[in-house]
Short mmCIF file of C-alpha atoms in Angstrom, two decimals:
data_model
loop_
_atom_site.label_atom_id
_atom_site.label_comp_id
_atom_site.label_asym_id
_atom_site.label_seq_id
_atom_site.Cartn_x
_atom_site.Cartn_y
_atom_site.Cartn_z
CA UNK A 11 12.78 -7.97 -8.73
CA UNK A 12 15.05 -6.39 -11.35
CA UNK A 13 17.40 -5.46 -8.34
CA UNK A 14 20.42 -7.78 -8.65
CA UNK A 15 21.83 -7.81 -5.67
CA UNK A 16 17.74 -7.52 -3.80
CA UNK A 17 16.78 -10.42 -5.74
CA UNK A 18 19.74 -12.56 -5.39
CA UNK A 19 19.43 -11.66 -1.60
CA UNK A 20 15.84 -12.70 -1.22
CA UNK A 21 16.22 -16.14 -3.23
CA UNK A 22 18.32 -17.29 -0.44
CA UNK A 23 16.09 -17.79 3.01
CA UNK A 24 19.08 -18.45 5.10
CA UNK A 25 19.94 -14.99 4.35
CA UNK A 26 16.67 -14.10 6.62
CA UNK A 27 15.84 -17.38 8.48
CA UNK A 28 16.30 -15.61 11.40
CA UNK A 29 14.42 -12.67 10.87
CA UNK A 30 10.58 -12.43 12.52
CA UNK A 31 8.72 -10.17 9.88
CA UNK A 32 5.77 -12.17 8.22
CA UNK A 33 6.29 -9.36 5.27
CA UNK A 34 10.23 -10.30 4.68
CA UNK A 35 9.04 -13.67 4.62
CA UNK A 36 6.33 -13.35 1.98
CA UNK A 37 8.43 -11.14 -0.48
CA UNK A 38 11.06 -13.99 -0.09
CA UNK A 39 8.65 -16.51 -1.57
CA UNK A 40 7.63 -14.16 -4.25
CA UNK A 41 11.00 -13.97 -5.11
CA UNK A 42 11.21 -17.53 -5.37
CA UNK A 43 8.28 -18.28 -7.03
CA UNK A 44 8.64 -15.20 -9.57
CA UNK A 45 12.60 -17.12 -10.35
CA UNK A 46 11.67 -20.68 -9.78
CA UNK A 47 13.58 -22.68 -12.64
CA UNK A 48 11.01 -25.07 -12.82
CA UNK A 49 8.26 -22.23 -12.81
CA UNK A 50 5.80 -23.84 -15.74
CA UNK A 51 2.94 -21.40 -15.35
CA UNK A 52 3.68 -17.66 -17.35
CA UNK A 53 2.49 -16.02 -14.30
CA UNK A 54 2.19 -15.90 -10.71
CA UNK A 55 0.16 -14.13 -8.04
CA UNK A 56 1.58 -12.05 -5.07
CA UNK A 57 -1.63 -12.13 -3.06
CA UNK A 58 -0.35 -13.50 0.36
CA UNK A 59 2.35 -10.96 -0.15
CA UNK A 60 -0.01 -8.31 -1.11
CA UNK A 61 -2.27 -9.70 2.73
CA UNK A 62 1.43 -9.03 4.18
CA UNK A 63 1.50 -5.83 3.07
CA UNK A 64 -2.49 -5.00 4.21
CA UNK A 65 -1.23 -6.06 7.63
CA UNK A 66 1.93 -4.84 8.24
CA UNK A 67 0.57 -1.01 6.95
CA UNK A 68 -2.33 -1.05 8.79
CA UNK A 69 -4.17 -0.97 6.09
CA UNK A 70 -2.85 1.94 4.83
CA UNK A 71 -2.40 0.20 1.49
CA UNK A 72 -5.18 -2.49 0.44
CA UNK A 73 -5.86 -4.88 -1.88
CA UNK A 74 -8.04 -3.53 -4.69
CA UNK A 75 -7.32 0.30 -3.77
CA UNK A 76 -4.77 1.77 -6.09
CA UNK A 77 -2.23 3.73 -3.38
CA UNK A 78 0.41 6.22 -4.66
CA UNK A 79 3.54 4.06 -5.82
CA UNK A 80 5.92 6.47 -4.62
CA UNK A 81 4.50 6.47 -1.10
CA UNK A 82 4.24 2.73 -1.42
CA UNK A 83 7.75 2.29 -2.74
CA UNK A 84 9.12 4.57 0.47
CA UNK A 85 6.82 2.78 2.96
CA UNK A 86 8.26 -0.61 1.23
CA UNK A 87 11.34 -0.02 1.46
CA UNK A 88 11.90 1.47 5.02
CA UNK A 89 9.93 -1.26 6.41
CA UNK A 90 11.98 -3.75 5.06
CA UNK A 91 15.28 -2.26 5.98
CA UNK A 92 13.79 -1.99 9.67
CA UNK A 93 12.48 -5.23 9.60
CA UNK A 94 15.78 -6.75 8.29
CA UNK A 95 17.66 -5.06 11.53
CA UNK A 96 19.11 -2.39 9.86
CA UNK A 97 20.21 0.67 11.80
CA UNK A 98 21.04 4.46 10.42
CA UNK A 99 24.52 2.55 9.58
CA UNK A 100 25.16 2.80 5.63
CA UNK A 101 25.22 -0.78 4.30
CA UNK A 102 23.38 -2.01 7.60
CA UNK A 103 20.72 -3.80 5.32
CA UNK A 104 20.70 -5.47 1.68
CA UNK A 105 17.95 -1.94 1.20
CA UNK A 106 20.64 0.42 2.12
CA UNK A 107 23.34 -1.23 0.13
CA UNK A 108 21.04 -1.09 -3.05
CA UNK A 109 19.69 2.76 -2.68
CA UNK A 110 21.09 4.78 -0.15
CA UNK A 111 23.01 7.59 -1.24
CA UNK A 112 24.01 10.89 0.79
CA UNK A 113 23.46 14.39 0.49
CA UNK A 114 24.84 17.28 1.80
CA UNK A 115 22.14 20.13 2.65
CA UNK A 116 23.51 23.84 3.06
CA UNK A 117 20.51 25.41 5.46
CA UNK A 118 20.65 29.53 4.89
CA UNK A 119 17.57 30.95 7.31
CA UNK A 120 17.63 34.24 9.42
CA UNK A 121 18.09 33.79 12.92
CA UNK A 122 15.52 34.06 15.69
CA UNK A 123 17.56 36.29 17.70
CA UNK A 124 18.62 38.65 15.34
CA UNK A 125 14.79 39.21 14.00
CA UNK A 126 14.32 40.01 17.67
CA UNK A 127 16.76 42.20 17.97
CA UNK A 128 15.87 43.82 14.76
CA UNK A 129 12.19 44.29 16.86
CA UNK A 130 13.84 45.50 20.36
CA UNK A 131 16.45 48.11 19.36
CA UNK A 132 16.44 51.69 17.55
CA UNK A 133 19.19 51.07 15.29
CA UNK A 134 21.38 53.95 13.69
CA UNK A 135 20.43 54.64 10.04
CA UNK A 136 22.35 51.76 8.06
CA UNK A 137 22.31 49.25 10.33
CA UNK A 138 19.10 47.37 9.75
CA UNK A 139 20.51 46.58 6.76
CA UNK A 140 23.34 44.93 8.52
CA UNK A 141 21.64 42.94 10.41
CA UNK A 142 18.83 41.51 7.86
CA UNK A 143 21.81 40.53 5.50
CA UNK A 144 22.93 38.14 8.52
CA UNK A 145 21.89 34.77 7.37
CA UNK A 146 22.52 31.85 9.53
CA UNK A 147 24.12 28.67 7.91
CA UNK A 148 23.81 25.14 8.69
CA UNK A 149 25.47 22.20 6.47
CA UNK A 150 24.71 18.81 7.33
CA UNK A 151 24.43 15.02 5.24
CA UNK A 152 21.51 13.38 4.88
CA UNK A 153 21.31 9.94 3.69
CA UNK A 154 18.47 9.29 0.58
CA UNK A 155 16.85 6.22 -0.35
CA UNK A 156 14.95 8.27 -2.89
CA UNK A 157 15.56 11.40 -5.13
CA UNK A 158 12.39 14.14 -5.12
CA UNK A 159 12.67 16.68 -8.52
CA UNK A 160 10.55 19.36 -9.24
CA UNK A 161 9.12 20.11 -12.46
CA UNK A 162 8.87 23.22 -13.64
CA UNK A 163 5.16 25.12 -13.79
CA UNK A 164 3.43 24.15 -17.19
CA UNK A 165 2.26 27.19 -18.88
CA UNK A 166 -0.77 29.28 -18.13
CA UNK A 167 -1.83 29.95 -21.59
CA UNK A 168 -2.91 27.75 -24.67
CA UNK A 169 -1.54 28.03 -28.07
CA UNK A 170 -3.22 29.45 -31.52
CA UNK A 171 -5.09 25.81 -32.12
CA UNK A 172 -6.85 26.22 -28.55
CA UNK A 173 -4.88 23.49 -27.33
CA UNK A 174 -3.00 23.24 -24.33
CA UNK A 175 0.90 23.01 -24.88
CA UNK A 176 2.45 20.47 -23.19
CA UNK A 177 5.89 21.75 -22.20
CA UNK A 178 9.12 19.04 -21.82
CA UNK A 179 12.09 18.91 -19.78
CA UNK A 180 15.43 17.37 -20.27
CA UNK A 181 16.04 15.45 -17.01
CA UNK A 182 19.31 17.18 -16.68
CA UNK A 183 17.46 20.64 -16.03
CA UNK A 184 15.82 19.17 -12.89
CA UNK A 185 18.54 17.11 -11.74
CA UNK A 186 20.44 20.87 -11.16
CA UNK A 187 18.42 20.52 -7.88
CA UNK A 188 21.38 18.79 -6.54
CA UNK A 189 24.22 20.96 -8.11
CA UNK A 190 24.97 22.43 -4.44
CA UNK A 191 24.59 25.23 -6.03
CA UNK A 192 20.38 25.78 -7.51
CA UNK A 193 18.43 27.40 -4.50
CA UNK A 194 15.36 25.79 -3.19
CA UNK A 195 13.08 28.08 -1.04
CA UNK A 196 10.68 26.38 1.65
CA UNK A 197 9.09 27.55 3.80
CA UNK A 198 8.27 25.00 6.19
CA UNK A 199 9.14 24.73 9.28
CA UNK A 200 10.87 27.80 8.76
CA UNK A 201 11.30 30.04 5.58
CA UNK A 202 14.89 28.96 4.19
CA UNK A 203 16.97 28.66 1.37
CA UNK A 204 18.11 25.08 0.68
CA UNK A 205 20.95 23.84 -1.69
CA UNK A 206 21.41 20.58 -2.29
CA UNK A 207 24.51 18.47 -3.36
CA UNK A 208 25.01 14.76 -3.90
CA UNK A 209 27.98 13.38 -1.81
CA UNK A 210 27.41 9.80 -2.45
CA UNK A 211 25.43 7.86 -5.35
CA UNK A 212 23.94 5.03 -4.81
CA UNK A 213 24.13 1.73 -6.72
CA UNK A 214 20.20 2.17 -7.79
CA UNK A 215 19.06 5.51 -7.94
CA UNK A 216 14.98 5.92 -7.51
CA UNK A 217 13.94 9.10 -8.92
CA UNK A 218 10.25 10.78 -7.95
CA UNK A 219 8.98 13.74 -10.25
CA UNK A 220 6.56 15.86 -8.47
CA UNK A 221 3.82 15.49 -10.35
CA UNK A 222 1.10 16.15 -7.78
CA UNK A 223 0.45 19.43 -5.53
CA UNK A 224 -2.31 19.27 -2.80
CA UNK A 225 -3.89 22.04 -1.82
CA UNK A 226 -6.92 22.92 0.22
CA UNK A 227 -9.26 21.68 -2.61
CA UNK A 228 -8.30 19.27 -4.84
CA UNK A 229 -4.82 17.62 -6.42
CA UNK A 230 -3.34 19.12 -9.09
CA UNK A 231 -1.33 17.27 -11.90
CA UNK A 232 1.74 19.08 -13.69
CA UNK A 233 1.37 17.33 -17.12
CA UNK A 234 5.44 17.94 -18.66
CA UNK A 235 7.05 15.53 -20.32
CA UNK A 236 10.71 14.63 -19.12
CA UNK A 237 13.23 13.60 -22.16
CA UNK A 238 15.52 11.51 -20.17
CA UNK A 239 17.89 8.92 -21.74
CA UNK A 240 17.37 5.18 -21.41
CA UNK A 241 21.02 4.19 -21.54
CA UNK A 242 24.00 6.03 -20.10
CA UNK A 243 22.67 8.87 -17.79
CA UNK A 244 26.14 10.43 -17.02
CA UNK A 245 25.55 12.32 -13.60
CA UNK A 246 28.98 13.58 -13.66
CA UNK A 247 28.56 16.35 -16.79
CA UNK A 248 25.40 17.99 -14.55
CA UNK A 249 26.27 17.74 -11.18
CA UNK A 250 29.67 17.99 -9.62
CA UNK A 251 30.78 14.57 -7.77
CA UNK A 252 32.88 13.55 -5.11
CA UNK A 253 36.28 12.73 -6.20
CA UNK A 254 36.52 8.37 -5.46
CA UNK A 255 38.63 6.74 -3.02
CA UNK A 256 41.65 5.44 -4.31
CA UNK A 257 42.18 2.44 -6.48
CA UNK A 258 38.40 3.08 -7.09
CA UNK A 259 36.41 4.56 -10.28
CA UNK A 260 34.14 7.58 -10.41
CA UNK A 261 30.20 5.43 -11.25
CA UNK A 262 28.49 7.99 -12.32
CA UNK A 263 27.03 6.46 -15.20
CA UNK A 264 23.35 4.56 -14.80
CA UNK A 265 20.85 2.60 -17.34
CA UNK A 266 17.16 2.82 -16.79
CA UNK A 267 15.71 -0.53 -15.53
CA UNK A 268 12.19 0.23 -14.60
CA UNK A 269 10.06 3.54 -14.98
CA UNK A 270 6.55 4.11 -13.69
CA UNK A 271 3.83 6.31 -15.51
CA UNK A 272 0.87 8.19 -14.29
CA UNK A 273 -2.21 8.66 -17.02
CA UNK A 274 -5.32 10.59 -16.38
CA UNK A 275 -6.46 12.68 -14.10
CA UNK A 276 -4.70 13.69 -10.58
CA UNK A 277 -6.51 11.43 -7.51
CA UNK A 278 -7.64 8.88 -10.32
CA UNK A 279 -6.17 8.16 -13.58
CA UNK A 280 -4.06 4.53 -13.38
CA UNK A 281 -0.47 3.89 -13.27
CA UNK A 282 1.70 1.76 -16.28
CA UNK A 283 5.40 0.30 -15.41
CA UNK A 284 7.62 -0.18 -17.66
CA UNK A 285 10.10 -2.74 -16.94
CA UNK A 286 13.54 -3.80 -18.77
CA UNK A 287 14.53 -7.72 -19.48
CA UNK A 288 18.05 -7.59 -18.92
CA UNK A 289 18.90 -10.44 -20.78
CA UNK A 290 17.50 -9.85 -24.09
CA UNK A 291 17.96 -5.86 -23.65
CA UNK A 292 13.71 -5.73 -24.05
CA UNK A 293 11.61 -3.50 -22.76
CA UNK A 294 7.68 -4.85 -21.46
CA UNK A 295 4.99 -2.61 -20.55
CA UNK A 296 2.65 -3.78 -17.66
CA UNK A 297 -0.27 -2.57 -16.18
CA UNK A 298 -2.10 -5.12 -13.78
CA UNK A 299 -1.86 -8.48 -15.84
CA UNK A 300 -1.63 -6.52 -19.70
CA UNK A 301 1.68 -7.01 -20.63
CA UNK A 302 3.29 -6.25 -23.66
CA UNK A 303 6.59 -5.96 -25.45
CA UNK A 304 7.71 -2.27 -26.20
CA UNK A 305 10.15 -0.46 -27.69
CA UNK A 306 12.47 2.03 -25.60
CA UNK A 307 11.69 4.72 -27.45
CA UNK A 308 8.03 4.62 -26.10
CA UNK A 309 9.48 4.11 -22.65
CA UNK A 310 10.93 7.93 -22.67
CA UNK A 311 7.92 8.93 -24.46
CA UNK A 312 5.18 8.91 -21.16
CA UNK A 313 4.54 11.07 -17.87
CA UNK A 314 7.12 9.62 -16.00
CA UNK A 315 6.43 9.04 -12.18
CA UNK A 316 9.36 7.15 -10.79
CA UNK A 317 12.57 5.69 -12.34
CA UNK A 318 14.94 3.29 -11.29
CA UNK A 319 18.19 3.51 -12.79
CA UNK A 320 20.93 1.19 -12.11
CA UNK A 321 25.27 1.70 -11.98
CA UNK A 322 26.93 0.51 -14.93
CA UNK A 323 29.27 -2.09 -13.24
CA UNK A 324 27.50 -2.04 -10.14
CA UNK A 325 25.80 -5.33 -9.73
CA UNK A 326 28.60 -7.69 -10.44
#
């Protein structure tokens, strides 16, 4: 709702008169009701859209059950795109013209056929070395709607008071992901070494720490803290950018509108969002129907979860 361009979209049904989805619909009269002029109540309730949601994910997310946000956000916002008739085209939907940005992935992984080979033949002293050094490249773009960071492992041991130390991060240091030039190893489908560079930023950039590893057993929670700044992020002085078309300007600098916190334990614990008034420059923390005026500092001072940070000059 604190999407310019999404919410400006959605107040106008003609924009999606047309359009069959019973959940496009319902987020339309949220909208609506959410921006009514005329609205006299302080407050107002997003059941049906909520029931529109229940039913269009199969019940994958429900009222009452508390669902991973960034899993909801994703699901969200792919449906609606879809549902809108938008294609793989950029700008195809109001969804893609808000988030999508582009990547370009650099794919190093060792051939099939030369670990084969390396299997099948005697080779001469000095040439298996040869051949393990050959490291097959792929580069290709892939379009984001969404911007996964890693944090780095908390430490193992606790300080002199007995108490664990919670480690920080500036945001920069994880954003180096996307340098084109950090490594990141996976190793599914198939061990490789990714690198990662942005190509294209989008107009609202949705960043997802990591917080949570599954394994086997149970969820684990890394608890660091990220310092990141509330006001001018400038992407530019971390990661390198594509030169702008002509007669355009580089936009590489975004504001924090809305940031969502995890507290408590991992597979319980609740979630808080913090969400910027853009009119008075004030920030409000809510959590179900709590909500309360805040200062920014406080915003940057929390797990953070998920951020959305918005263009300077980009929703004119």
């Amino acid at each position: 709702m604190r999407v310019t361009p999404l919410r400006d979209f959605f107040l106008i049904p003609e924009n999606y008169q047309m359009c069959k989805s019973v959940l496009v619909h319902r987020f339309g009269e949220l909208t609506r009701k959410i921006w009514h002029p005329r609205n006299f109540k302080g407050q107002v309730s997003p059941h049906e859209f909520l029931q529109a949601v229940m039913v269009a994910s199969k019940k994958r997310f429900r009222i009452g059950v508390q669902s991973d946000p960034v899993e909801f956000m994703s699901w969200f916002l792919n449906t609606l795109h879809a549902d809108l008739g938008g294609t793989k085209k950029p700008n195809s939907s109001v969804i893609y013209k808000c988030f999508q940005g582009e990547l370009e992935v650099t794919k190093e992984f060792q051939s099939k056929n030369l670990l084969d080979r390396k299997e099948d033949v005697d080779k001469p002293p000095g040439e298996e070395d040869k051949i393990s050094d050959s490291l097959e490249r792929e580069i290709s773009k892939m379009p984001f709607l969404m911007l996964g960071l890693d944090l780095p492992p908390p430490p193992l041991f606790k300080d002199v008071m007995e108490k664990n130390i919670i480690p920080q991060v500036p945001l920069f240091n994880i954003l180096k992901k996307f340098d084109g030039e950090s490594v990141t190893e996976v190793v599914r489908p198939q061990l490789a070494r990714m690198r990662y560079r942005v190509t294209r930023l989008p107009q609202y950039m949705i960043l997802h720490m990591r917080r949570f590893t599954k394994n086997n057993f149970f969820i684990e929670k890394n608890p660091t803290l990220v310092n990141f700044p509330v006001k001018n992020l400038e992407l530019k002085d971390y990661i390198p950018l594509p030169a702008p078309k002509r007669n355009e300007k580089l936009r590489s600098k975004y504001d924090l509108i809305a940031n969502i916190v995890h507290d408590g334990k991992p597979g319980e614990g609740s979630y808080r969002v913090f969400v910027q008034r853009k009119s008075e420059e004030i920030w409000y923390e809510m959590q179900d129907l709590h909500v309360a005026e805040t200062l920014p500092q406080m915003v940057a001072l929390s797990e953070a979860y998920m951020q959305i940070y918005e263009q300077q000059g980009g929703s004119q």
